Amino acid sequence: MTTIYQGKRLSVELRRVDLPNGTSKETIIIHPGGAVVMLPRDGDDCYLIRQYRPALGDYIYEAPAGTMEDGELPEETADREMVEETRLRAGTLIPRGIINTTPGYTDEVLHLYEARDLRPADDHHPDEDEVIEVIRLPIAEAEEMARDGRITDAKTICLLFRCRE
């Protein structure tokens, strides 16, 4: 194993792996750390964010999400990120499982939550490098946006599916 890059949030390694069929190959693996995604819900409505993503050079609709800090539990990250990105705090977090984002080259795991019993958060401290607009809309409209392509973010589409009633 050779570390090619070590950054604040992620590392990239070159590794030789033995495959189940007996062959081996050299591969790149990205280790971004764990993250959480939340779908804040209030009755028949949900909250999404419209966020500028520099990698895409555009705004996209997505569920609030964030990276876990060292030693932080997923539920703690969910609480912190909900406040940072939506100015809301969830009274109840319902686990909706995990997803592997792109297992062809990364070991990233996202913890999915449905956030209920929402209340305003007074301790809102947004990240300076995030450009976010909070949007409240009917859950049925969010699902339609996922179907018709207005929502292209995979984690959000997965979470909308996992939270269907």
PDB file of C-alpha atoms in Angstrom:
ATOM      1  CA  MET A   1       0.000   0.000   0.000  1.00  0.00           C
ATOM      2  CA  THR A   2       1.302   3.430  -0.992  1.00  0.00           C
ATOM      3  CA  THR A   3      -0.398   6.660   0.040  1.00  0.00           C
ATOM      4  CA  ILE A   4      -0.500   8.893  -3.034  1.00  0.00           C
ATOM      5  CA  TYR A   5      -2.268  11.809  -1.388  1.00  0.00           C
ATOM      6  CA  GLN A   6      -3.171  12.685   2.205  1.00  0.00           C
ATOM      7  CA  GLY A   7      -5.499  15.626   2.660  1.00  0.00           C
ATOM      8  CA  LYS A   8      -7.548  17.032   5.507  1.00  0.00           C
ATOM      9  CA  ARG A   9     -10.639  15.018   4.601  1.00  0.00           C
ATOM     10  CA  LEU A  10      -9.493  12.191   2.361  1.00  0.00           C
ATOM     11  CA  SER A  11      -6.584  10.042   1.339  1.00  0.00           C
ATOM     12  CA  VAL A  12      -5.790   8.233  -1.884  1.00  0.00           C
ATOM     13  CA  GLU A  13      -3.827   4.998  -1.920  1.00  0.00           C
ATOM     14  CA  LEU A  14      -2.343   2.696  -4.506  1.00  0.00           C
ATOM     15  CA  ARG A  15      -2.834  -0.911  -3.408  1.00  0.00           C
ATOM     16  CA  ARG A  16      -2.219  -4.367  -4.837  1.00  0.00           C
ATOM     17  CA  VAL A  17      -5.281  -6.529  -4.184  1.00  0.00           C
ATOM     18  CA  ASP A  18      -5.873 -10.260  -4.513  1.00  0.00           C
ATOM     19  CA  LEU A  19      -9.214 -10.968  -6.177  1.00  0.00           C
ATOM     20  CA  PRO A  20     -11.470 -13.939  -5.322  1.00  0.00           C
ATOM     21  CA  ASN A  21     -10.696 -15.528  -8.720  1.00  0.00           C
ATOM     22  CA  GLY A  22      -7.003 -15.823  -7.825  1.00  0.00           C
ATOM     23  CA  THR A  23      -5.698 -12.903  -9.868  1.00  0.00           C
ATOM     24  CA  SER A  24      -4.241  -9.740  -8.420  1.00  0.00           C
ATOM     25  CA  LYS A  25      -4.202  -6.179  -9.659  1.00  0.00           C
ATOM     26  CA  GLU A  26      -3.046  -2.736  -8.696  1.00  0.00           C
ATOM     27  CA  THR A  27      -5.875  -0.341  -7.881  1.00  0.00           C
ATOM     28  CA  ILE A  28      -6.507   3.156  -6.573  1.00  0.00           C
ATOM     29  CA  ILE A  29      -8.731   3.431  -3.483  1.00  0.00           C
ATOM     30  CA  ILE A  30     -10.052   6.727  -2.141  1.00  0.00           C
ATOM     31  CA  HIS A  31     -10.775   6.961   1.601  1.00  0.00           C
ATOM     32  CA  PRO A  32     -13.021   9.988   2.209  1.00  0.00           C
ATOM     33  CA  GLY A  33     -14.226   8.978   5.696  1.00  0.00           C
ATOM     34  CA  GLY A  34     -17.813   8.464   6.782  1.00  0.00           C
ATOM     35  CA  ALA A  35     -20.707  10.823   6.179  1.00  0.00           C
ATOM     36  CA  VAL A  36     -24.398  11.227   6.918  1.00  0.00           C
ATOM     37  CA  VAL A  37     -27.438  12.328   4.905  1.00  0.00           C
ATOM     38  CA  MET A  38     -30.721  13.469   6.403  1.00  0.00           C
ATOM     39  CA  LEU A  39     -34.185  14.018   4.970  1.00  0.00           C
ATOM     40  CA  PRO A  40     -35.895  16.545   7.266  1.00  0.00           C
ATOM     41  CA  ARG A  41     -39.667  15.918   7.192  1.00  0.00           C
ATOM     42  CA  ASP A  42     -42.575  17.895   8.543  1.00  0.00           C
ATOM     43  CA  GLY A  43     -45.890  16.214   7.789  1.00  0.00           C
ATOM     44  CA  ASP A  44     -46.208  15.841   4.013  1.00  0.00           C
ATOM     45  CA  ASP A  45     -43.346  18.288   3.405  1.00  0.00           C
ATOM     46  CA  CYS A  46     -39.589  17.894   3.403  1.00  0.00           C
ATOM     47  CA  TYR A  47     -36.598  20.202   3.356  1.00  0.00           C
ATOM     48  CA  LEU A  48     -33.936  20.005   0.675  1.00  0.00           C
ATOM     49  CA  ILE A  49     -31.070  22.333   0.004  1.00  0.00           C
ATOM     50  CA  ARG A  50     -30.027  23.951  -3.239  1.00  0.00           C
ATOM     51  CA  GLN A  51     -26.252  24.032  -3.003  1.00  0.00           C
ATOM     52  CA  TYR A  52     -23.512  25.283  -5.297  1.00  0.00           C
ATOM     53  CA  ARG A  53     -21.113  22.429  -6.071  1.00  0.00           C
ATOM     54  CA  PRO A  54     -17.772  23.631  -7.516  1.00  0.00           C
ATOM     55  CA  ALA A  55     -16.999  20.215  -9.054  1.00  0.00           C
ATOM     56  CA  LEU A  56     -20.133  20.598 -11.192  1.00  0.00           C
ATOM     57  CA  GLY A  57     -19.930  24.375 -11.581  1.00  0.00           C
ATOM     58  CA  ASP A  58     -23.623  24.593 -10.784  1.00  0.00           C
ATOM     59  CA  TYR A  59     -26.307  24.397  -8.114  1.00  0.00           C
ATOM     60  CA  ILE A  60     -28.000  21.079  -7.359  1.00  0.00           C
ATOM     61  CA  TYR A  61     -30.868  19.981  -5.135  1.00  0.00           C
ATOM     62  CA  GLU A  62     -29.880  17.599  -2.391  1.00  0.00           C
ATOM     63  CA  ALA A  63     -30.654  16.424   1.101  1.00  0.00           C
ATOM     64  CA  PRO A  64     -28.554  17.999   3.855  1.00  0.00           C
ATOM     65  CA  ALA A  65     -25.384  15.969   4.433  1.00  0.00           C
ATOM     66  CA  GLY A  66     -21.964  16.143   5.948  1.00  0.00           C
ATOM     67  CA  THR A  67     -18.739  14.437   6.845  1.00  0.00           C
ATOM     68  CA  MET A  68     -18.227  12.774  10.198  1.00  0.00           C
ATOM     69  CA  GLU A  69     -15.484  14.285  12.353  1.00  0.00           C
ATOM     70  CA  ASP A  70     -12.960  11.987  14.065  1.00  0.00           C
ATOM     71  CA  GLY A  71     -14.657  10.164  16.937  1.00  0.00           C
ATOM     72  CA  GLU A  72     -18.099  11.525  16.063  1.00  0.00           C
ATOM     73  CA  LEU A  73     -21.096   9.166  15.949  1.00  0.00           C
ATOM     74  CA  PRO A  74     -23.342   9.356  12.866  1.00  0.00           C
ATOM     75  CA  GLU A  75     -26.218  10.753  14.950  1.00  0.00           C
ATOM     76  CA  GLU A  76     -23.962  13.539  16.257  1.00  0.00           C
ATOM     77  CA  THR A  77     -22.914  14.419  12.724  1.00  0.00           C
ATOM     78  CA  ALA A  78     -26.555  14.426  11.619  1.00  0.00           C
ATOM     79  CA  ASP A  79     -27.482  16.871  14.385  1.00  0.00           C
ATOM     80  CA  ARG A  80     -24.532  19.179  13.651  1.00  0.00           C
ATOM     81  CA  GLU A  81     -25.044  19.183   9.873  1.00  0.00           C
ATOM     82  CA  MET A  82     -28.825  19.698  10.112  1.00  0.00           C
ATOM     83  CA  VAL A  83     -28.251  22.832  12.158  1.00  0.00           C
ATOM     84  CA  GLU A  84     -25.429  24.089   9.898  1.00  0.00           C
ATOM     85  CA  GLU A  85     -27.290  23.557   6.637  1.00  0.00           C
ATOM     86  CA  THR A  86     -30.989  24.030   7.483  1.00  0.00           C
ATOM     87  CA  ARG A  87     -31.168  25.928  10.796  1.00  0.00           C
ATOM     88  CA  LEU A  88     -33.321  23.048  12.051  1.00  0.00           C
ATOM     89  CA  ARG A  89     -32.812  20.416  14.714  1.00  0.00           C
ATOM     90  CA  ALA A  90     -34.504  17.010  14.653  1.00  0.00           C
ATOM     91  CA  GLY A  91     -36.186  15.653  17.751  1.00  0.00           C
ATOM     92  CA  THR A  92     -36.184  12.193  16.177  1.00  0.00           C
ATOM     93  CA  LEU A  93     -33.685  10.605  13.795  1.00  0.00           C
ATOM     94  CA  ILE A  94     -34.924   7.433  12.111  1.00  0.00           C
ATOM     95  CA  PRO A  95     -32.092   5.294  10.677  1.00  0.00           C
ATOM     96  CA  ARG A  96     -32.678   4.373   7.031  1.00  0.00           C
ATOM     97  CA  GLY A  97     -29.592   2.207   6.546  1.00  0.00           C
ATOM     98  CA  ILE A  98     -26.358   2.883   4.725  1.00  0.00           C
ATOM     99  CA  ILE A  99     -25.235   3.183   1.128  1.00  0.00           C
ATOM    100  CA  ASN A 100     -21.879   2.757  -0.573  1.00  0.00           C
ATOM    101  CA  THR A 101     -21.533   5.727  -2.883  1.00  0.00           C
ATOM    102  CA  THR A 102     -19.125   4.531  -5.572  1.00  0.00           C
ATOM    103  CA  PRO A 103     -17.641   1.169  -4.538  1.00  0.00           C
ATOM    104  CA  GLY A 104     -15.580   0.881  -7.706  1.00  0.00           C
ATOM    105  CA  TYR A 105     -12.948   3.201  -6.258  1.00  0.00           C
ATOM    106  CA  THR A 106     -13.932   4.368  -2.762  1.00  0.00           C
ATOM    107  CA  ASP A 107     -14.825   2.818   0.588  1.00  0.00           C
ATOM    108  CA  GLU A 108     -17.146   5.726   1.489  1.00  0.00           C
ATOM    109  CA  VAL A 109     -20.196   4.784   3.562  1.00  0.00           C
ATOM    110  CA  LEU A 110     -23.130   7.166   3.993  1.00  0.00           C
ATOM    111  CA  HIS A 111     -25.483   6.785   6.952  1.00  0.00           C
ATOM    112  CA  LEU A 112     -29.053   7.697   5.972  1.00  0.00           C
ATOM    113  CA  TYR A 113     -31.571   9.270   8.362  1.00  0.00           C
ATOM    114  CA  GLU A 114     -35.100  10.558   8.233  1.00  0.00           C
ATOM    115  CA  ALA A 115     -35.336  13.586  10.533  1.00  0.00           C
ATOM    116  CA  ARG A 116     -38.669  14.208  12.276  1.00  0.00           C
ATOM    117  CA  ASP A 117     -40.049  16.445  15.026  1.00  0.00           C
ATOM    118  CA  LEU A 118     -38.232  19.464  13.636  1.00  0.00           C
ATOM    119  CA  ARG A 119     -37.682  22.681  15.557  1.00  0.00           C
ATOM    120  CA  PRO A 120     -35.712  25.865  14.833  1.00  0.00           C
ATOM    121  CA  ALA A 121     -32.082  25.833  15.947  1.00  0.00           C
ATOM    122  CA  ASP A 122     -30.640  28.930  17.590  1.00  0.00           C
ATOM    123  CA  ASP A 123     -27.015  27.777  17.363  1.00  0.00           C
ATOM    124  CA  HIS A 124     -26.703  28.018  13.577  1.00  0.00           C
ATOM    125  CA  HIS A 125     -23.079  28.302  12.380  1.00  0.00           C
ATOM    126  CA  PRO A 126     -22.921  27.737   8.602  1.00  0.00           C
ATOM    127  CA  ASP A 127     -19.686  26.745   6.907  1.00  0.00           C
ATOM    128  CA  GLU A 128     -18.196  29.777   5.136  1.00  0.00           C
ATOM    129  CA  ASP A 129     -17.416  27.804   1.987  1.00  0.00           C
ATOM    130  CA  GLU A 130     -20.964  26.520   1.444  1.00  0.00           C
ATOM    131  CA  VAL A 131     -23.518  28.398  -0.661  1.00  0.00           C
ATOM    132  CA  ILE A 132     -26.877  26.949   0.374  1.00  0.00           C
ATOM    133  CA  GLU A 133     -30.557  27.826  -0.011  1.00  0.00           C
ATOM    134  CA  VAL A 134     -33.047  25.843   2.123  1.00  0.00           C
ATOM    135  CA  ILE A 135     -36.204  24.778   0.283  1.00  0.00           C
ATOM    136  CA  ARG A 136     -39.396  23.400   1.822  1.00  0.00           C
ATOM    137  CA  LEU A 137     -41.555  21.405  -0.573  1.00  0.00           C
ATOM    138  CA  PRO A 138     -44.061  18.559  -0.573  1.00  0.00           C
ATOM    139  CA  ILE A 139     -42.372  15.147  -0.396  1.00  0.00           C
ATOM    140  CA  ALA A 140     -44.396  14.134  -3.476  1.00  0.00           C
ATOM    141  CA  GLU A 141     -42.803  16.997  -5.419  1.00  0.00           C
ATOM    142  CA  ALA A 142     -39.307  15.988  -4.270  1.00  0.00           C
ATOM    143  CA  GLU A 143     -39.994  12.435  -5.463  1.00  0.00           C
ATOM    144  CA  GLU A 144     -41.205  13.795  -8.818  1.00  0.00           C
ATOM    145  CA  MET A 145     -38.028  15.909  -9.078  1.00  0.00           C
ATOM    146  CA  ALA A 146     -35.987  12.725  -8.594  1.00  0.00           C
ATOM    147  CA  ARG A 147     -38.013  10.930 -11.283  1.00  0.00           C
ATOM    148  CA  ASP A 148     -37.853  13.721 -13.872  1.00  0.00           C
ATOM    149  CA  GLY A 149     -34.153  14.513 -13.397  1.00  0.00           C
ATOM    150  CA  ARG A 150     -34.270  17.806 -11.516  1.00  0.00           C
ATOM    151  CA  ILE A 151     -32.654  15.969  -8.594  1.00  0.00           C
ATOM    152  CA  THR A 152     -29.519  14.233  -9.846  1.00  0.00           C
ATOM    153  CA  ASP A 153     -27.763  13.693  -6.515  1.00  0.00           C
ATOM    154  CA  ALA A 154     -27.587   9.927  -5.895  1.00  0.00           C
ATOM    155  CA  LYS A 155     -27.601  10.092  -2.094  1.00  0.00           C
ATOM    156  CA  THR A 156     -30.760  12.208  -2.144  1.00  0.00           C
ATOM    157  CA  ILE A 157     -32.519   9.887  -4.582  1.00  0.00           C
ATOM    158  CA  CYS A 158     -31.628   6.875  -2.400  1.00  0.00           C
ATOM    159  CA  LEU A 159     -32.837   8.597   0.750  1.00  0.00           C
ATOM    160  CA  LEU A 160     -36.137   9.668  -0.840  1.00  0.00           C
ATOM    161  CA  PHE A 161     -36.688   6.018  -1.828  1.00  0.00           C
ATOM    162  CA  ARG A 162     -35.782   4.720   1.656  1.00  0.00           C
ATOM    163  CA  CYS A 163     -38.168   7.195   3.343  1.00  0.00           C
ATOM    164  CA  ARG A 164     -41.221   6.320   1.242  1.00  0.00           C
ATOM    165  CA  GLU A 165     -44.272   5.530   3.328  1.00  0.00           C
TER     166      GLU A 165
END
